[in-house]
XYZ file of N, CA and C in Angstrom:
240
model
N 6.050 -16.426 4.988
C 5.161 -15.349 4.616
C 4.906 -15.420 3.113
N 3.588 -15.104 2.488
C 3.499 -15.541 1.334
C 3.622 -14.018 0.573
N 3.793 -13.808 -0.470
C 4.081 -12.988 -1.409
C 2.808 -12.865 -1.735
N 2.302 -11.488 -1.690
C 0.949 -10.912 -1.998
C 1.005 -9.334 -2.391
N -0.007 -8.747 -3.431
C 0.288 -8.075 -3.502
C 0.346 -6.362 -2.907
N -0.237 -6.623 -1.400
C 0.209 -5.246 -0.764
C 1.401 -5.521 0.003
N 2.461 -6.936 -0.220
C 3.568 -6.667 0.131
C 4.266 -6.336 -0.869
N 4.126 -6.472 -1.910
C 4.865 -5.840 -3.064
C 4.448 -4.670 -3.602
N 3.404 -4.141 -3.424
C 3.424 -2.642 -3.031
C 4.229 -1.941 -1.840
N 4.017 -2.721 -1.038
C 5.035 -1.955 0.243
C 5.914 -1.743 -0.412
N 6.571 -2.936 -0.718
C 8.118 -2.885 -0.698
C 8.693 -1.529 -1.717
N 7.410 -1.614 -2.993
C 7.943 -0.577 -3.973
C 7.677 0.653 -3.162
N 6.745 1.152 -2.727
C 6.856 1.950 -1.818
C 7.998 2.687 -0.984
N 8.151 1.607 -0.126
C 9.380 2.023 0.376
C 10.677 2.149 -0.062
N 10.819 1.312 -1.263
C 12.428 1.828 -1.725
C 11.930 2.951 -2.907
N 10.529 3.400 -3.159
C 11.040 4.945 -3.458
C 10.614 5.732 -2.703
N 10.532 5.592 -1.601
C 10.074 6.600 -0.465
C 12.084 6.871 -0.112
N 12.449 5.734 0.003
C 14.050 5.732 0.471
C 14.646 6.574 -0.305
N 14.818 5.842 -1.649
C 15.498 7.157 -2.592
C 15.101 8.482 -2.805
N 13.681 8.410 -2.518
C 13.739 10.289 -2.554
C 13.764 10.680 -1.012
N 13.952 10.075 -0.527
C 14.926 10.539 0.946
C 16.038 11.015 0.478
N 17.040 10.520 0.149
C 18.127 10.848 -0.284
C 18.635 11.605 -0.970
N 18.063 12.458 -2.055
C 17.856 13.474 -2.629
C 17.787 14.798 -2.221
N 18.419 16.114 -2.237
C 18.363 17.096 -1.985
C 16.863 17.481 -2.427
N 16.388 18.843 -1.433
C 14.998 19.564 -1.574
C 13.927 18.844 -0.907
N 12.627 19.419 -1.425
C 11.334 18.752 -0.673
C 11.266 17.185 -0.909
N 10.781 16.584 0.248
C 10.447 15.072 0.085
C 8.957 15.613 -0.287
N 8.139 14.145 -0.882
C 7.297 14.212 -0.964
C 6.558 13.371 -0.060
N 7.166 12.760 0.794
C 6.244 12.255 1.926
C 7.258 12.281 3.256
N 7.000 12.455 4.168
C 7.902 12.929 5.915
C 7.749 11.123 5.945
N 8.722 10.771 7.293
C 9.206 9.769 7.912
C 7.621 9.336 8.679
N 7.080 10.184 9.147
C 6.103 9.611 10.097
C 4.811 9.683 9.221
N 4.739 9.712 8.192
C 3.288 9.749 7.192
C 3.715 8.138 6.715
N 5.004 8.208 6.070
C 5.364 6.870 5.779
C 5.395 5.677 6.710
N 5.768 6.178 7.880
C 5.427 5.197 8.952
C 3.727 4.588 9.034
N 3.248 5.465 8.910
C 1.708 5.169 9.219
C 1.039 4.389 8.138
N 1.503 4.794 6.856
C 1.640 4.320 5.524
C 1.575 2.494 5.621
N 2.831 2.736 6.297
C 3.733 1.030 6.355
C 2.913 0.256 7.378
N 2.248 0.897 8.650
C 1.250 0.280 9.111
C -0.054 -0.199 8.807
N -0.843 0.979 8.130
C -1.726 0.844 7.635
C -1.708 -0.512 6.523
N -1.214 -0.317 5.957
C -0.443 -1.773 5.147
C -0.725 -3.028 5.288
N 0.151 -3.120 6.714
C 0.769 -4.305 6.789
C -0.874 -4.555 7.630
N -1.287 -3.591 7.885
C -3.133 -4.211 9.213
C -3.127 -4.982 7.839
N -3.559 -4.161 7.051
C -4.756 -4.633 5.863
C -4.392 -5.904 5.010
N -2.900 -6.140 4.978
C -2.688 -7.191 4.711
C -3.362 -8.511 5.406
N -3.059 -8.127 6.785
C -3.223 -9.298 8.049
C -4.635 -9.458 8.005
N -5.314 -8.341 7.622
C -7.343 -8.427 7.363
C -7.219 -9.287 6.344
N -7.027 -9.135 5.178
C -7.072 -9.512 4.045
C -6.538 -11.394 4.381
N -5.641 -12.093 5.091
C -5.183 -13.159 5.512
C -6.652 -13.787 6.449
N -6.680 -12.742 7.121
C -7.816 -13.195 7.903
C -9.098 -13.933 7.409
N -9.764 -12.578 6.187
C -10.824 -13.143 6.179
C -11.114 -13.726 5.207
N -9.722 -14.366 4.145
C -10.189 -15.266 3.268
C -8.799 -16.340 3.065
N -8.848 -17.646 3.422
C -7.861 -19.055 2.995
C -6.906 -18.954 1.578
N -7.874 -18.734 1.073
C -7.555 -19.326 -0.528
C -6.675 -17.890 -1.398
N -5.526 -18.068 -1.913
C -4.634 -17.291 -2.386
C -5.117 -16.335 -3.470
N -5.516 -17.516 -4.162
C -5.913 -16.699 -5.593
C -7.076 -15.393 -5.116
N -7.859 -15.960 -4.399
C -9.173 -15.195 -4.027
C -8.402 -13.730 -3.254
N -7.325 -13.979 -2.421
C -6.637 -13.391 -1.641
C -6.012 -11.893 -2.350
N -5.541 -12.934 -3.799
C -4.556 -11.667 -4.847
C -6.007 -11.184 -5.346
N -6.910 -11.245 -5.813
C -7.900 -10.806 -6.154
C -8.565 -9.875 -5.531
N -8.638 -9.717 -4.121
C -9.424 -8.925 -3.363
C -8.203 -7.671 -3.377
N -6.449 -8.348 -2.849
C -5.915 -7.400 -2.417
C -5.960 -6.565 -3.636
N -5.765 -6.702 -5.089
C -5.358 -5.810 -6.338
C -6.533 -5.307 -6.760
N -7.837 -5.660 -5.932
C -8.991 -4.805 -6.379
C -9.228 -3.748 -4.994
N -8.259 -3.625 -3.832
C -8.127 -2.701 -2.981
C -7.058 -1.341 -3.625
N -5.661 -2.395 -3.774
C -5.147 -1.649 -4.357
C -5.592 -0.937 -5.540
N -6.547 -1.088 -6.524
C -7.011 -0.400 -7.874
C -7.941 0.414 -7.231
N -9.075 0.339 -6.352
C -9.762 1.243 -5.563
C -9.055 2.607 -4.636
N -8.170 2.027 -4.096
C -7.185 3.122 -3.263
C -6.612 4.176 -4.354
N -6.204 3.683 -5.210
C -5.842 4.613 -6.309
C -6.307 5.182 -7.322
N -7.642 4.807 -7.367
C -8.222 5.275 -8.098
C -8.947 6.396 -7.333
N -9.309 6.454 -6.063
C -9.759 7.618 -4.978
C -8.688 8.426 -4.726
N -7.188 8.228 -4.566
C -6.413 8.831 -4.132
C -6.028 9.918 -5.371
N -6.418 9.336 -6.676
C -6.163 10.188 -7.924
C -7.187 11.036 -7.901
N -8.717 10.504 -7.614
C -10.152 11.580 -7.650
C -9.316 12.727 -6.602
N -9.367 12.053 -5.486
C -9.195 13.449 -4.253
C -8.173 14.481 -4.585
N -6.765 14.071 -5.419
C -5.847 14.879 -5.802
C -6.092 15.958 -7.000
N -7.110 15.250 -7.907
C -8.112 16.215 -8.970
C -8.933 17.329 -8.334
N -9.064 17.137 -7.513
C -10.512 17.619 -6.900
C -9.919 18.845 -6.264
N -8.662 18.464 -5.206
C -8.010 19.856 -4.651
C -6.958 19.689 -5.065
């Protein structure tokens, strides 16, 4: 499996989704949001494999998803 970067988002993901599991008080995300999370993911990875060979092109598309996702996920959190 090659090292790309919405698996290294996962991964950070999930080990701080883990540690603030562990923590007394509110989580900030439930077990089954994160589940869906970790799916959603791993599709878009397997899209992203799909519809292009070449690596470099590969890290390029995925870190301009990832910079798009977060950059909407910051608008929508401004907004409400």
């Amino acid at each position: 499996m090659k090292l790309t970067p919405l698996n290294i988002s996962l991964a950070c993901i999930l080990v701080w989704a883990i540690t603030e599991m562990g923590e007394e008080g509110q989580t900030f995300i439930s077990w089954g949001w994160l589940a869906v999370l970790v799916v959603f993911l791993i599709a878009m990875d397997i899209l992203f494999r799909l519809w292009t060979k070449d690596v470099k092109r590969l890290w390029i598309m995925q870190l301009g998803f990832i910079l798009v996702v977060g950059i909407i996920s910051i608008v929508i959190k401004s907004i409400f």
